[in-house]
Structure formats: C-alpha cells, structure tokens
Amino acid sequence: MALDTTESTIVGSSDATTTQDWDAMFAEWLAQTGKTLDDCGDEPQLPELMSLSTGENVALLTSLTDGLATTDSLIFSLTDRSLTSGDISLTADGQLSYNPLGQFDYLSSGEFAVESFTFTVEGTVDETELTNRIGHQIGRGHTDANGLGIGHRICLHDHDSGEPGVYTVTVELMIMGENDDVALLAADSSGSVTEDLDPSVTLVDSGVIGFVDPDTNDVHTVAVSYVGSSAGTQYGDLTAAISNSATGDSLGEVTWDFSVANAEVDFLTLGETITETYEVTITDSNGSAVTQTVTVDIVGSSQAPVAGDDAYSITASALGSEMLDVMANDSDPDGSAIQVISVNGGFGLATITADGLDYAIDPAFLAMGDGQSVTDTFTYTIEDGQGETQTATVDVTIYGEGSSQTMSVVSGITPNTNQEIGVSLFLNGTTEDGTTDGQVQISFGAVIQPTLNVIYVVDTSGSTFNTFAGTPVGDLNGDGMANTILDAEIAGLNAVTESIVDREIAGEGFGPGQVTIGTVFFNAYSPSNTITWDSATETFTLDGDAASMSATGDAIDAELQTMQAAGGTNFDRAGQEALRLINELDDDPANPESNVVMFLTDGYGGAFSDATIAGLQDRAQVTAIGVGAGSSLVELQRIDNTGGAEKVFSSDELREALLASPIPDGSIVEATLTTYDTSGAMIDAQSLDPDAFVDTVYGLQLDLAASGLDADFGDLNTAELTIRFDDNQDGIPDMSMTTAVDIFGLA
C-alpha cells in the first residue's frame, strides 16, 4: 500500500513553558483536511514530523509510548542521527534521550538552536487507538523545557490490511538558550605607582582582568567603585573599559587604568605607601555580574632637595674669609636635613663648612683698586641624606678698594757718588686680558762724591806741530803755528774742563768731594804738573760760587796752553808718570778715590810694560785716543779699558771723543723690564731706553706696559725691573737695582 501523505502546519509560541491545547489543534486539523477519525479505515494516518525542545544545559529524557496502551507492541529505531551538537539515543521500546553536552552554552536567554533527527516505528495498531495515542502524545501539554516544541505535521497511514506498518517520523529538536554566569579568569589584581621627582607629571599604572561568558552574544558592561584608602583619603582614580568582548570565543578582557597627580602625593617620603582599593564589576546583558578587587599602591620616594641660586658682594680689604650661607634659600620637600657635599668650578676659593661655605679672600683681590671688580661663579651641590641631590649656582662679586697699582720700592747708594737712589715700580696688580701698565720713578738723593782725579796725558812730541784737519781752533799755545795737532789736543781738553765746571755750576756735578785735574805732558823728558781743585777750601760745591769754579777752570786752560811740540815720545814713561800721580793723589785705601786717565798721542811711543798696564787698569779708567793718521793703536788698545781705543782725524772728532769719555756721574746706562709667567718662565724682556726717562719733580720717570701675561684667575705673574747705574771705572763695580711686583690673573 502506497504511502499517502497530507501535510498541515501549526505554529506555536517560542515560550516553551506555554501549555498548548493540542487536542483542539488536532481536531481543527482534521476539520481542515476533511478527515475524521471514522475515515481512518480508508486512509490510516500517523504523525510524520514531531517537534521537541530542551534547555541548553538540560538533558531530554522522554518516552514516545507514554500514554499508549501496552497491549500492542511498537518497535522504535533511529534512522538518521545527523546532529551537529549533543548526543541522542532511542531505545526499541521508545525511550528517547538527548544530552546537549554543554555545546549550546553560547546561546543567550531568548535564543535557540534547532537540531533534527529521524526515527521509525514498526508495528500493528488499531487506527483509532494509534490516532488517539499520537494525538495524545502530540497534544500533551508540557509546562517544562522538555515539552513538545513549536510546530508539527501529522500524516495518517492505512492499516486495513492488518499487516504491520513502518512509520517514519522526523523530529525537530529545539535547544532553548539560558543565561550563563560571567566568570573571572586571570587578573592583574594589584598595581603600583612611585612618586616622581617631577611634580608636574601624572603617575599611571594599568592592568587586565580576564573573564569568560559562554553566551557569546551577550553584551557586557564594566563599572568601578572606590572601596577605600589606607590614608583615609582618595588621591587617585581608577577607570575600566571592555578591551576585548566575549563574542566568538567567550573570552573577554577588561583593562583598568589608574592615575594620580604626582603633586597630590609629593608629601610621601621614602618608605611611605598609600594603598587604594577599588572593585571592578563586569555585568552581562542579562544581569549576571562578577567583581574583581584591585588594589594600587602609591609608593613614596625621596624627592630631590630644592637648591636656590645665590649672589653675594664682598669688598676685599684684607686677607681672611667670608661666610656664605648658601643653604638659607634651600629646602627639602620631604623635610629631610640637607647639607653641602661638593663645590665645583670658579676660582676654587670656597670650602664646605657645617653651615654652608667659607669663601677665602685671595691676595689677587687686594690688588684691585676702587672701581675694579671680578665675579667668581661656581656651583655647589646639596644632598638630603636619601641620596637625592640638587645643584645651584653662586655668584660672588668681589670689589677692590684703594689703588689698583701695585708698588715695589728699592733703594741703594751709588759706589762712585755715594748718592742714594730710590727706584719705585708701579704696575696694575691685576689683569684680565694679559696686559698691565704703569711707570717707574727714580728719585735721587744728595750726591756724596768721593775725590775724583782726572789725569790728562798728552803726547807733545815734535810731530804734534803738524796741521790737523777739522774746525779751526787757532794757535792756542802761541807757537806761531795754528790748527796743529797740539792745538786740537789743547782745545779738546779745554772742552772737557769746561764740561766739568759747567756741570758743577749747574748743580749736576759730583757733590762736595774733591776734584783734581792733573796734566802729564810727555815727550823725551815727560815733564808733569798738577793743579788741584779743592771745593772744601775753594768754592767747588753744589751750591758753590760759579766765579770761583770758573777761575780754577781758566787756570787749567792756561796750563794746557803752555805745552810746546818738541822731542820724541815714550809711552811707558808717560804711563808710569800718570800712575805715579794717581798713587800720589789716591793714597788712602780706606777712602778710595775715582781716577780717570785720558791718554792722547799722535804717534807710536814704544810698548807699555805689563806692570804699567796692570797698574793703570787697576787704579783708573783709561781712555786711549790716537790723534791723526800717524798714530798707532797697537799699544793704545792694550792700555784702554773703556771698550777699545779709537783713532780720530779732525779736531771735531777729537772733541767728540773726549767729551764722550765717561766721567763718573751715576747715570742710568741700562734698564730692563722682564716679565715671568706662573711657572716662572720668562714671557718677555724689554730693554728700556735710558734717554726715554723724563725729569719730573720726583726725579726721573718712564711709563711702562707689558703684555702676554697669564690672565686666568689663580695665575701669578711677576714683573721685574732692573736698572744699572754705571760709573765706567774699573775697580768700582756697576750698581744694579732690581725690584719686582706681582700681577694676578682675574679672568
């Protein structure tokens, strides 16, 4: 018998707990199809589609024979088990079981999934009974999740033959979603921030809270509530947000962020901690919630102390030190005690004390004058006892007072004139650019001139009547022959005499000592004569009578004019006569006198003996001059001790040579300014021109300048002035006077 199927659909509520009047629905279906139970003999019918339901976490266990008569036998068997999830079984006697196996946990409340399977029923049954059975089975109203589901189709099959029939039924199984609770997974339940040295920053920390929600379509929210603080006051703030939803794999994450303004907790010190507690609650869209407690530690640290810059002014009046209270404007935010631990830079004059710094007054500062100043800039570092430090800058401006020039004075007595001389060196005692300037002043006391003996030794041999070139001098000796060599010698020595007299009259001479001028006219006979000038009995003093000195000078000139040319010449005899005269005049070793010999010759008078040369050079300053072309310098060079004999060829040259003869006067012949750097190495040696010294009311004066000095602070230069006063006499040493000043670098 062929299977004849008629279909109908009944749509039910999605609320599985609703009780349906399935009998009424079945009767309605019969009426709609024109079928009646009485027609079953013609076309017996059986349900072809069944609908069951269960919860996502509820195992379904039902009997398909529940409510049927037990006199007939039916055999049930599964024919299609193509389920995507869960596990199903059907016994031959119609006991159906289904277990979701937790594989539908992703369904939320109000959501469902549909699975289907097919089973067969084999057996002979009365149509009316079967129909009633199936109708009863289908029509049973269930109030739990294991009831029949949303829709079904009923088919009736003919059983007139009385043969057992095989009936196939397709079952649609609806799995109803339920709300699953949210559960916590691994979580960062604590955090920590540490106080920063910068008060403007914000301290932050963050963490992640993992959670699981099997309902993958649930929407989650997160809320944070402040619980409390170990300090009793809330300083920070904690926020949270869903950073990974639980859709797809049911795994979600919440990220929490904590922040606190560093300025709000900068009162914390090292070792102090505030703990703040928060609760983070995760809630799904069906009201399931879970809470994670999060604690955050706010850890104190030692903040750096605050060091303020300082400025001081000091007037340098004496060596010593000044106290600098540099910590007066310093503090520590943590309230810790602070102390100075180091000083760096600058001139290196600041030292650490318990109360601050001690600043030494350097000698360089005392060398500054009014209006001068220098600023020493250095840094110092304070420490708070916790290892935190801070550095500040100190400016110390030092002002000078008094004169800016450094003075050094030296005095002495000239050996030739017994004159007191003072040398004062004035230079700026500081330098910032490597230069300095100033002046030297030389003061002269009264001349205490020892006896001076000037011996004119003149060759009067016959050749001296020869005419001599140069400016005509006339016939000075009255021999009837003008402008001879002898006339030129007389004129030159007269000029020397006049020079000595003029200087005495002008007050520039040799003081109250005795001056003796002697003459040795030598030829074959070497006659000699002396004329003595005695200021003690005559008027030869610095304030003496000019007329008296002039008269004595005229007497010497007259004596020179008595010389006549005659005979030969003899150098050694003349030298011995000059030495005899010196020994006669300078005969007191306890009071040595100054002796000058002017030796003039126009020829060659033989050799000097060694004894004569030694005697003269030991007792006198000898100037030897060859007069005219016929003179020989061979022996003259032996006897001269003033730098070498010279030959002259005119009356003018002879006069110049004689006047240049160094009559002792204690004059400056050499001056040198030498500078040395910090290491003692010479920087420069300036030779000062003696003629550049100018007369002032103080004596002689010369402006000075030096450069190339070491200018850094701590550098110490030396400027040394040496002046030599030379009397040009053998046996009497030159007098040198040296003075020096220090010049400090201030750069």
XYZ file of C-alpha atoms in Angstrom:
747
model
C 0.000 0.000 0.000
C 1.434 3.273 -1.063
C 2.084 5.966 1.482
C -0.285 8.835 1.151
C 0.765 11.972 2.952
C -1.185 15.049 3.712
C 0.626 17.956 5.468
C -0.501 20.728 7.713
C 1.414 23.225 9.883
C 0.589 24.501 13.320
C 2.794 27.339 14.584
C 3.294 27.548 18.347
C 4.714 30.075 20.775
C 8.504 30.415 21.306
C 7.811 30.262 25.007
C 8.456 26.602 25.747
C 6.605 26.865 29.027
C 3.225 27.660 27.365
C 0.612 24.888 27.573
C -0.999 24.198 24.168
C -4.431 22.596 23.594
C -3.045 20.049 21.218
C -6.303 18.009 21.061
C -8.193 21.022 19.876
C -5.455 21.766 17.398
C -5.599 18.219 16.096
C -9.366 18.331 15.737
C -9.054 21.564 13.849
C -6.586 19.934 11.541
C -8.977 17.055 10.847
C -11.694 19.519 10.036
C -9.459 21.437 7.695
C -8.467 18.298 5.798
C -11.894 16.829 5.745
C -10.685 13.889 7.678
C -12.452 12.286 10.527
C -11.456 9.591 12.864
C -14.161 7.475 11.279
C -12.303 7.724 7.984
C -9.276 6.033 9.318
C -10.379 2.747 7.875
C -9.955 4.272 4.473
C -6.633 6.055 4.993
C -4.986 5.309 8.325
C -2.622 8.207 9.287
C 0.458 8.680 11.600
C 2.467 11.801 12.515
C 5.339 12.369 10.098
C 7.017 15.323 11.916
C 7.459 15.842 15.615
C 8.896 18.793 17.492
C 10.668 18.563 20.852
C 12.570 21.142 22.950
C 15.008 21.270 25.853
C 17.227 23.758 27.642
C 20.873 24.252 26.663
C 22.036 22.682 29.903
C 19.095 20.209 30.403
C 19.204 16.580 29.240
C 15.966 15.496 27.474
C 14.509 12.138 28.530
C 11.049 11.194 27.233
C 9.028 8.092 26.293
C 7.455 8.109 22.891
C 4.995 5.469 24.083
C 3.937 7.430 27.083
C 0.152 7.272 27.248
C -0.295 4.437 24.727
C -1.904 1.044 25.505
C 0.598 -1.620 26.359
C -1.332 -4.477 24.591
C 0.220 -3.687 21.276
C 3.881 -3.755 20.507
C 5.792 -0.996 18.686
C 9.470 -1.081 17.761
C 11.330 2.227 17.624
C 14.713 2.821 15.970
C 16.790 5.827 14.903
C 17.344 6.093 11.220
C 19.227 9.463 10.994
C 21.466 10.799 13.758
C 22.983 13.703 11.829
C 23.146 16.051 14.813
C 25.704 18.937 14.843
C 25.902 19.000 18.627
C 24.860 16.965 21.594
C 24.229 13.251 21.912
C 20.952 11.346 21.195
C 19.751 7.757 21.796
C 16.456 5.876 21.252
C 15.591 2.501 22.686
C 13.442 -0.027 20.886
C 10.684 0.500 23.361
C 10.598 4.242 22.584
C 12.736 5.748 25.335
C 14.325 8.876 23.787
C 17.222 10.720 25.469
C 19.228 13.777 24.342
C 22.147 15.440 26.140
C 23.338 18.922 24.928
C 26.762 18.178 26.389
C 27.227 21.879 27.169
C 27.700 22.589 23.482
C 24.944 25.168 23.391
C 26.257 27.372 26.197
C 26.835 30.135 23.648
C 23.060 30.629 23.469
C 21.781 33.523 25.490
C 18.432 33.759 27.129
C 15.772 34.084 24.397
C 17.984 32.465 21.762
C 17.525 28.907 20.448
C 19.062 26.391 18.088
C 17.329 23.600 16.132
C 18.619 20.062 15.639
C 16.726 17.308 13.731
C 16.749 13.509 13.585
C 14.540 10.715 12.158
C 13.195 7.547 13.712
C 10.889 4.752 12.571
C 8.056 2.972 14.297
C 7.148 -0.557 13.249
C 4.053 -2.465 14.398
C 0.291 -3.134 14.020
C -2.063 -0.944 15.871
C -5.677 -0.007 15.725
C -6.021 3.129 13.714
C -8.264 4.788 16.191
C -6.045 3.845 19.081
C -2.929 4.899 17.228
C -4.500 8.148 16.245
C -5.592 8.749 19.768
C -2.198 7.771 21.019
C -0.362 10.089 18.683
C -2.851 12.792 19.214
C -2.460 12.394 22.924
C 1.301 12.328 22.609
C 1.313 15.375 20.462
C -1.386 17.070 22.359
C 0.162 16.655 25.771
C 0.680 19.998 27.215
C 4.030 20.359 28.964
C 4.966 23.148 31.347
C 8.695 22.385 31.446
C 11.520 22.639 28.962
C 11.088 19.030 27.969
C 7.709 19.557 26.295
C 6.813 19.364 22.668
C 8.013 22.237 20.514
C 6.766 24.812 18.129
C 5.163 23.002 15.143
C 4.303 19.584 13.756
C 2.812 17.792 10.770
C 0.507 14.814 11.075
C 0.185 12.058 8.448
C -2.173 9.046 8.686
C -1.382 5.712 7.124
C -3.807 2.940 6.037
C -3.707 -0.262 8.112
C -6.695 -2.115 6.608
C -4.508 -4.918 5.534
C -3.769 -5.699 9.130
C -0.134 -6.047 8.278
C 2.443 -4.366 10.429
C 3.384 -0.954 9.108
C 6.652 1.006 9.260
C 6.209 4.638 10.047
C 8.978 7.274 9.659
C 8.933 10.345 11.854
C 11.238 13.389 11.606
C 11.814 15.186 14.880
C 12.903 18.794 15.140
C 14.640 19.380 18.483
C 14.751 22.956 19.698
C 17.514 23.784 22.251
C 16.475 26.818 24.241
C 19.222 29.277 25.377
C 19.780 30.092 29.014
C 21.801 32.906 30.588
C 25.239 31.697 31.731
C 27.023 33.491 34.544
C 30.087 35.622 33.812
C 33.199 34.164 35.465
C 36.626 35.665 36.188
C 39.821 34.393 34.674
C 43.385 35.516 35.366
C 43.511 39.138 36.551
C 46.010 41.877 37.401
C 44.522 42.443 40.792
C 47.171 44.853 42.048
C 49.234 47.749 40.753
C 51.793 50.264 41.941
C 52.992 53.770 41.136
C 56.031 55.530 42.587
C 56.241 59.196 43.375
C 58.231 61.058 40.740
C 60.768 63.839 41.114
C 58.840 65.987 38.665
C 55.766 67.381 40.424
C 54.041 68.116 37.106
C 53.725 64.512 35.931
C 50.833 62.104 36.400
C 51.596 58.695 37.863
C 49.856 55.837 35.993
C 49.526 52.065 36.068
C 47.195 49.632 34.311
C 46.168 46.002 34.322
C 43.959 43.439 32.621
C 41.117 41.346 34.093
C 40.157 38.271 32.069
C 36.601 36.923 32.103
C 34.587 34.232 30.372
C 30.922 34.254 29.302
C 29.708 31.209 27.328
C 26.872 33.344 25.946
C 28.808 34.722 23.032
C 26.139 37.174 22.048
C 25.875 38.772 25.473
C 26.813 42.435 25.736
C 28.972 43.347 28.718
C 29.457 46.481 30.737
C 32.019 47.328 33.412
C 31.767 49.583 36.433
C 34.336 50.718 39.017
C 33.633 51.606 42.597
C 36.066 53.108 45.093
C 36.315 50.992 48.232
C 38.798 52.839 50.426
C 42.343 54.047 51.094
C 44.858 53.260 53.772
C 45.334 57.021 54.108
C 41.624 57.642 54.603
C 41.570 59.951 51.597
C 41.237 59.062 47.959
C 44.060 60.569 45.882
C 43.945 58.544 42.691
C 41.306 57.391 40.228
C 40.737 54.029 38.588
C 38.766 53.576 35.387
C 37.986 50.416 33.420
C 36.746 49.525 29.950
C 35.958 46.392 27.954
C 39.063 45.896 25.853
C 38.051 42.509 24.394
C 34.429 41.379 24.136
C 33.477 37.763 24.849
C 31.856 37.174 21.465
C 33.253 34.456 19.316
C 35.357 32.557 21.817
C 33.553 33.508 25.073
C 36.808 35.003 26.406
C 36.865 38.698 27.250
C 39.141 41.242 28.873
C 38.689 44.391 30.890
C 41.560 46.900 31.066
C 41.793 49.105 34.125
C 43.811 52.326 34.297
C 44.932 54.035 37.464
C 46.203 57.616 37.622
C 47.140 60.096 40.305
C 48.653 63.564 40.026
C 52.201 63.470 41.371
C 51.675 66.844 43.001
C 48.881 65.340 45.120
C 51.177 62.778 46.737
C 54.540 64.540 46.785
C 54.275 64.663 50.565
C 55.177 60.988 50.690
C 58.723 60.194 51.697
C 60.894 57.194 51.089
C 59.322 54.147 52.797
C 55.770 55.556 52.943
C 52.976 53.903 50.931
C 49.256 54.538 50.420
C 47.093 51.617 49.246
C 43.831 52.382 47.458
C 41.209 49.649 46.853
C 38.681 49.505 44.010
C 36.100 46.997 42.802
C 35.704 46.330 39.095
C 32.332 44.720 38.248
C 31.612 43.056 34.879
C 27.911 42.604 34.033
C 26.329 40.858 31.018
C 23.197 41.965 29.254
C 21.090 39.501 31.285
C 22.200 40.808 34.640
C 24.860 38.269 35.507
C 27.783 40.040 37.230
C 31.186 39.249 38.687
C 33.506 41.520 40.714
C 37.301 41.744 40.854
C 39.036 43.676 43.650
C 42.000 45.784 42.519
C 44.473 47.411 44.903
C 47.002 50.052 43.870
C 49.974 51.092 45.998
C 51.161 54.700 45.816
C 54.797 54.441 46.871
C 56.669 57.431 48.246
C 60.211 58.272 47.217
C 62.857 60.665 48.336
C 62.402 63.823 46.324
C 65.357 65.898 45.341
C 66.014 68.875 47.575
C 65.489 72.365 46.186
C 68.642 74.469 45.849
C 68.288 78.159 45.053
C 70.933 80.218 43.263
C 72.802 82.767 45.383
C 74.621 86.065 44.825
C 76.991 87.857 47.192
C 79.074 91.049 47.162
C 82.357 91.355 49.027
C 84.742 94.280 49.369
C 88.277 92.961 49.559
C 90.034 94.945 52.264
C 92.149 92.321 53.985
C 93.064 88.690 53.790
C 90.671 86.333 55.518
C 87.373 84.742 54.573
C 83.662 85.429 54.324
C 80.872 83.070 55.382
C 78.345 82.301 52.627
C 75.028 80.970 53.968
C 74.113 79.333 50.676
C 71.556 76.953 52.244
C 69.372 79.777 53.543
C 67.158 79.502 50.456
C 67.436 75.716 50.060
C 64.935 73.142 51.299
C 63.824 69.528 51.006
C 60.178 68.697 50.118
C 60.397 65.602 52.321
C 61.569 67.623 55.305
C 64.945 65.858 55.401
C 68.043 67.645 56.630
C 70.274 68.905 53.826
C 73.982 69.542 53.641
C 76.511 70.777 51.090
C 78.506 67.866 49.707
C 80.568 69.425 46.901
C 81.718 72.687 45.328
C 82.823 72.878 41.706
C 84.185 75.441 39.304
C 85.099 79.065 39.814
C 88.299 80.255 41.441
C 88.361 77.384 43.922
C 88.173 79.643 46.979
C 85.007 78.181 48.553
C 85.280 75.401 51.124
C 82.485 73.431 52.770
C 81.513 74.057 56.373
C 78.675 72.738 58.519
C 76.731 75.948 57.905
C 77.415 76.477 54.229
C 80.557 77.728 52.539
C 83.619 79.630 53.660
C 84.961 81.942 50.953
C 88.634 82.909 51.127
C 89.796 86.411 50.189
C 92.565 85.824 47.675
C 95.582 88.155 47.542
C 94.598 88.872 43.957
C 91.508 90.691 45.225
C 93.625 93.002 47.340
C 95.480 94.038 44.196
C 92.286 95.537 42.758
C 91.514 99.208 43.213
C 88.385 101.307 43.526
C 86.039 100.651 40.618
C 87.523 97.270 39.881
C 85.571 94.095 40.448
C 85.600 90.474 39.487
C 82.854 87.860 39.694
C 83.564 84.315 40.779
C 80.899 81.880 39.566
C 80.776 78.343 40.872
C 78.257 75.639 41.759
C 77.558 73.725 44.908
C 75.562 70.540 45.433
C 73.329 69.687 48.382
C 72.162 66.209 49.458
C 69.146 65.223 51.559
C 70.512 62.122 53.257
C 68.484 59.844 50.967
C 70.886 60.069 48.057
C 68.909 62.805 46.285
C 70.926 65.853 45.251
C 70.411 69.250 43.679
C 72.881 71.818 42.370
C 72.743 75.618 42.456
C 74.941 78.453 41.178
C 76.676 81.047 43.300
C 77.933 84.419 42.011
C 80.386 86.184 44.295
C 81.331 89.680 43.135
C 84.474 90.997 44.777
C 85.131 94.747 44.750
C 88.544 96.315 45.166
C 89.375 99.352 47.203
C 92.279 101.787 47.237
C 94.771 101.955 44.386
C 94.780 99.459 41.580
C 98.534 99.738 41.204
C 100.994 97.547 42.999
C 104.168 99.322 44.115
C 107.587 97.987 44.865
C 110.455 100.211 46.024
C 114.157 99.512 46.222
C 116.933 101.907 47.195
C 120.709 101.934 47.128
C 123.891 104.037 47.232
C 125.950 104.514 44.098
C 129.539 103.378 44.680
C 131.025 106.231 42.709
C 128.997 109.136 44.018
C 127.653 107.822 47.334
C 124.311 109.051 46.108
C 121.118 107.483 47.438
C 118.845 106.318 44.652
C 115.299 105.020 45.045
C 113.560 103.014 42.324
C 109.768 102.718 42.591
C 107.899 100.377 40.255
C 104.147 100.925 39.849
C 102.061 98.444 37.812
C 98.428 97.415 37.793
C 98.368 94.426 40.080
C 95.671 92.513 38.189
C 94.989 91.564 34.602
C 92.034 90.100 32.815
C 93.415 90.394 29.279
C 97.075 89.586 29.793
C 98.262 93.213 29.867
C 99.342 95.675 32.521
C 100.741 99.182 32.600
C 102.247 101.675 34.987
C 105.508 103.539 35.429
C 108.872 103.585 37.083
C 110.060 106.537 39.142
C 113.685 107.125 40.143
C 114.489 109.546 42.908
C 117.985 110.844 43.599
C 119.336 111.930 46.940
C 122.253 114.263 47.533
C 125.493 113.327 45.736
C 128.280 112.392 48.107
C 131.031 112.324 45.529
C 134.380 110.844 46.545
C 137.527 112.569 45.313
C 137.760 112.426 41.552
C 141.146 112.574 39.850
C 141.178 113.343 36.116
C 144.613 112.989 34.520
C 145.252 114.473 31.058
C 148.186 112.558 29.489
C 149.218 114.411 26.287
C 151.894 113.481 23.706
C 153.844 116.726 22.954
C 156.421 115.222 20.634
C 157.653 117.212 17.665
C 155.097 115.724 15.292
C 152.243 117.401 17.119
C 153.031 120.709 15.350
C 151.613 119.175 12.170
C 148.463 120.784 10.925
C 145.263 118.951 11.893
C 142.037 118.868 9.964
C 138.645 119.900 11.201
C 137.188 123.058 12.618
C 139.980 125.577 13.085
C 140.944 126.042 16.712
C 143.682 128.670 16.214
C 147.138 128.900 17.720
C 146.299 128.034 21.302
C 149.858 127.521 22.603
C 151.296 130.666 20.959
C 153.988 128.831 18.980
C 153.096 130.734 15.810
C 151.531 127.673 14.172
C 147.748 127.484 14.153
C 145.490 124.464 13.976
C 148.143 121.940 14.762
C 147.585 118.570 16.335
C 148.718 120.017 19.650
C 146.280 122.934 19.268
C 143.480 120.416 18.684
C 144.503 118.441 21.809
C 144.527 121.637 23.894
C 141.065 122.612 22.552
C 139.602 119.179 23.247
C 140.873 119.039 26.837
C 139.714 122.599 27.433
C 136.219 121.394 26.415
C 136.454 118.572 28.945
C 137.429 121.002 31.691
C 134.618 123.366 30.773
C 132.146 120.459 30.824
C 133.162 119.540 34.370
C 132.975 123.134 35.553
C 129.653 123.743 33.811
C 128.083 120.717 35.412
C 129.216 121.794 38.841
C 127.851 125.283 38.289
C 124.550 123.804 37.065
C 124.317 121.629 40.146
C 124.624 118.424 38.139
C 128.124 117.532 39.182
C 129.769 115.360 41.728
C 128.863 116.892 45.061
C 131.153 118.280 47.741
C 134.008 115.852 47.133
C 137.434 116.949 45.800
C 138.080 117.055 42.071
C 141.705 117.090 40.922
C 142.741 117.627 37.344
C 146.361 116.713 36.614
C 148.412 117.042 33.443
C 151.213 114.866 32.104
C 152.873 116.381 29.012
C 155.180 113.740 27.638
C 157.984 113.783 25.152
C 161.530 112.711 25.701
C 161.557 114.392 29.097
C 157.987 113.821 30.294
C 157.561 116.888 32.485
C 154.446 116.976 34.600
C 152.393 119.441 36.556
C 149.200 119.311 38.602
C 146.568 121.822 39.514
C 144.299 120.933 42.377
C 140.618 121.921 42.747
C 139.531 121.688 46.322
C 135.877 122.516 46.928
C 136.420 122.497 50.646
C 138.764 125.449 50.533
C 137.856 126.834 47.134
C 134.130 127.001 46.242
C 133.728 123.722 44.389
C 130.399 122.682 45.955
C 126.939 122.018 44.650
C 125.871 125.475 45.861
C 129.260 126.974 45.372
C 130.330 130.189 43.741
C 130.320 129.944 39.985
C 133.049 132.558 39.615
C 135.421 130.582 41.813
C 134.925 127.412 39.809
C 135.325 129.336 36.549
C 138.622 130.843 37.730
C 140.014 127.412 38.544
C 138.941 126.235 35.109
C 140.742 129.134 33.492
C 143.914 128.178 35.365
C 143.752 124.652 33.923
C 143.247 126.042 30.413
C 146.285 128.267 30.866
C 148.374 125.297 31.957
C 147.382 123.359 28.828
C 148.380 126.248 26.616
C 151.943 126.028 27.898
C 152.505 122.773 26.013
C 155.062 123.011 23.154
C 155.843 120.441 20.495
C 159.382 119.065 20.794
C 161.363 115.846 21.060
C 160.354 112.211 20.817
C 157.822 110.138 22.700
C 157.807 107.291 25.213
C 154.516 105.522 26.050
C 155.721 103.519 29.016
C 157.464 106.534 30.628
C 154.229 108.559 30.292
C 152.181 105.713 31.700
C 154.489 105.390 34.699
C 154.254 109.136 35.341
C 150.429 109.004 35.218
C 150.419 106.024 37.610
C 152.815 107.872 39.991
C 150.498 110.847 40.020
C 147.427 108.653 40.714
C 149.214 106.908 43.585
C 150.151 110.272 44.985
C 146.626 111.672 44.806
C 144.715 108.461 45.773
C 146.826 107.290 48.689
C 144.204 106.281 51.301
C 142.911 102.719 50.780
C 140.201 103.304 53.392
C 138.773 106.117 51.265
C 139.334 105.178 47.647
C 139.054 107.856 45.008
C 137.875 107.692 41.422
C 140.565 108.060 38.753
C 140.172 108.805 35.059
C 143.083 108.884 32.572
C 142.755 110.446 29.097
C 145.740 109.303 27.004
C 146.333 111.295 23.748
C 149.109 110.549 21.189
C 149.765 111.211 17.504
C 152.433 108.584 17.016
C 153.998 105.453 18.415
C 155.966 105.656 21.614
C 157.042 102.071 22.060
C 155.469 99.369 24.134
C 153.880 99.637 27.544
C 155.303 97.362 30.137
C 152.966 94.828 31.634
C 153.430 96.404 35.040
C 152.407 99.832 33.752
C 149.311 98.433 32.061
C 148.323 96.427 35.127
C 148.863 99.363 37.451
C 146.863 101.838 35.399
C 143.988 99.496 34.625
C 143.737 98.512 38.275
C 143.646 102.092 39.551
C 141.926 104.060 36.805
C 139.591 104.166 33.880
C 141.842 104.684 30.857
C 140.597 106.173 27.598
C 143.241 105.997 24.825
C 142.856 108.104 21.658
C 145.063 108.092 18.595
C 145.198 111.603 17.068
C 145.783 111.751 13.321
C 146.743 109.284 10.673
C 150.233 108.808 12.077
C 149.014 107.416 15.359
C 149.193 103.708 16.146
C 146.510 101.891 18.067
C 148.537 98.778 18.812
C 149.691 99.815 22.269
C 146.701 102.039 22.883
C 144.425 99.031 22.648
C 146.481 97.386 25.386
C 146.110 100.254 27.796
C 142.448 101.259 27.094
C 139.849 99.671 29.366
C 136.751 101.571 28.257
C 135.787 99.431 25.299
C 138.701 99.925 22.912
C 140.996 102.714 21.744
C 139.909 104.838 18.816
C 141.580 106.985 16.178
C 140.338 110.480 15.259
C 141.195 112.543 12.174
C 139.923 116.017 12.967
C 139.559 118.445 15.799
C 135.827 117.808 15.767
C 136.249 114.054 16.170
C 138.799 114.576 18.929
C 136.469 116.906 20.828
C 133.598 114.440 20.478
C 135.728 111.522 21.649
C 136.968 113.416 24.698
C 133.550 114.654 25.729
C 132.210 111.146 25.380
C 134.765 109.913 27.851
C 132.744 108.569 30.779
C 133.229 110.965 33.634
C 131.524 109.134 36.521
C 128.110 110.548 37.350
C 125.974 107.593 38.436
C 123.880 107.807 35.263
C 121.451 105.163 34.005
C 123.134 103.105 31.367
C 120.769 100.140 31.201
C 117.159 99.394 32.215
C 115.237 96.166 31.598
C 111.645 95.159 32.382
C 111.315 91.363 32.437
C 108.034 89.516 32.897
C 107.570 85.929 34.042
C 104.517 83.688 33.903
C 103.005 81.491 36.588
C 105.523 78.731 36.017
C 108.436 81.143 36.278
C 109.195 81.028 32.571
C 110.180 84.339 31.025
C 107.473 85.972 28.941
C 109.404 88.984 27.656
C 112.415 91.165 28.402
C 112.016 94.795 27.358
C 115.100 96.946 27.066
C 114.179 100.462 28.197
C 115.908 103.421 26.578
C 117.750 105.441 29.286
C 117.199 108.578 27.234
C 113.419 107.988 27.373
C 113.330 108.771 31.098
C 111.895 112.240 31.681
C 112.574 114.691 34.510
C 109.757 115.224 36.976
C 109.514 116.768 40.419
C 110.114 113.257 41.733
C 113.235 112.638 39.680
C 113.164 110.505 36.542
C 110.037 108.773 35.289
C 109.157 106.382 32.477
C 105.780 104.867 31.517
C 105.727 101.087 31.258
C 103.490 98.453 29.658
C 103.648 94.687 29.453
C 101.616 92.045 27.642
C 101.426 88.296 27.213
C 100.709 87.711 30.887
C 98.748 84.742 32.207
C 95.272 86.147 32.851
C 93.297 83.258 34.356
C 92.343 83.503 37.970
C 94.993 81.866 40.075
C 97.763 82.830 37.670
C 100.542 84.837 39.247
C 102.863 86.800 37.000
C 105.945 88.718 38.050
C 107.239 91.940 36.517
C 110.878 92.575 37.401
C 112.657 95.882 36.738
C 116.451 96.063 36.736
C 118.307 99.357 36.363
C 122.094 99.533 36.112
C 123.966 102.670 37.105
C 127.451 102.587 35.574
C 130.434 104.757 36.575
C 132.652 103.210 33.882
C 135.573 102.832 36.213
C 137.482 99.654 36.601
C 137.795 98.536 40.163
C 134.407 100.049 41.076
C 131.525 97.701 40.219
C 128.404 98.900 38.459
C 125.394 99.239 40.699
C 122.282 97.322 39.672
C 118.962 97.801 41.401
C 116.137 95.299 40.945
C 112.563 95.492 42.116
C 109.537 93.384 41.232
C 105.750 93.312 41.596
C 103.195 90.512 41.311
C 100.386 90.696 38.786
C 97.380 88.458 39.454
C 95.174 86.970 36.763
C 91.460 87.669 37.247
C 89.860 86.230 34.105
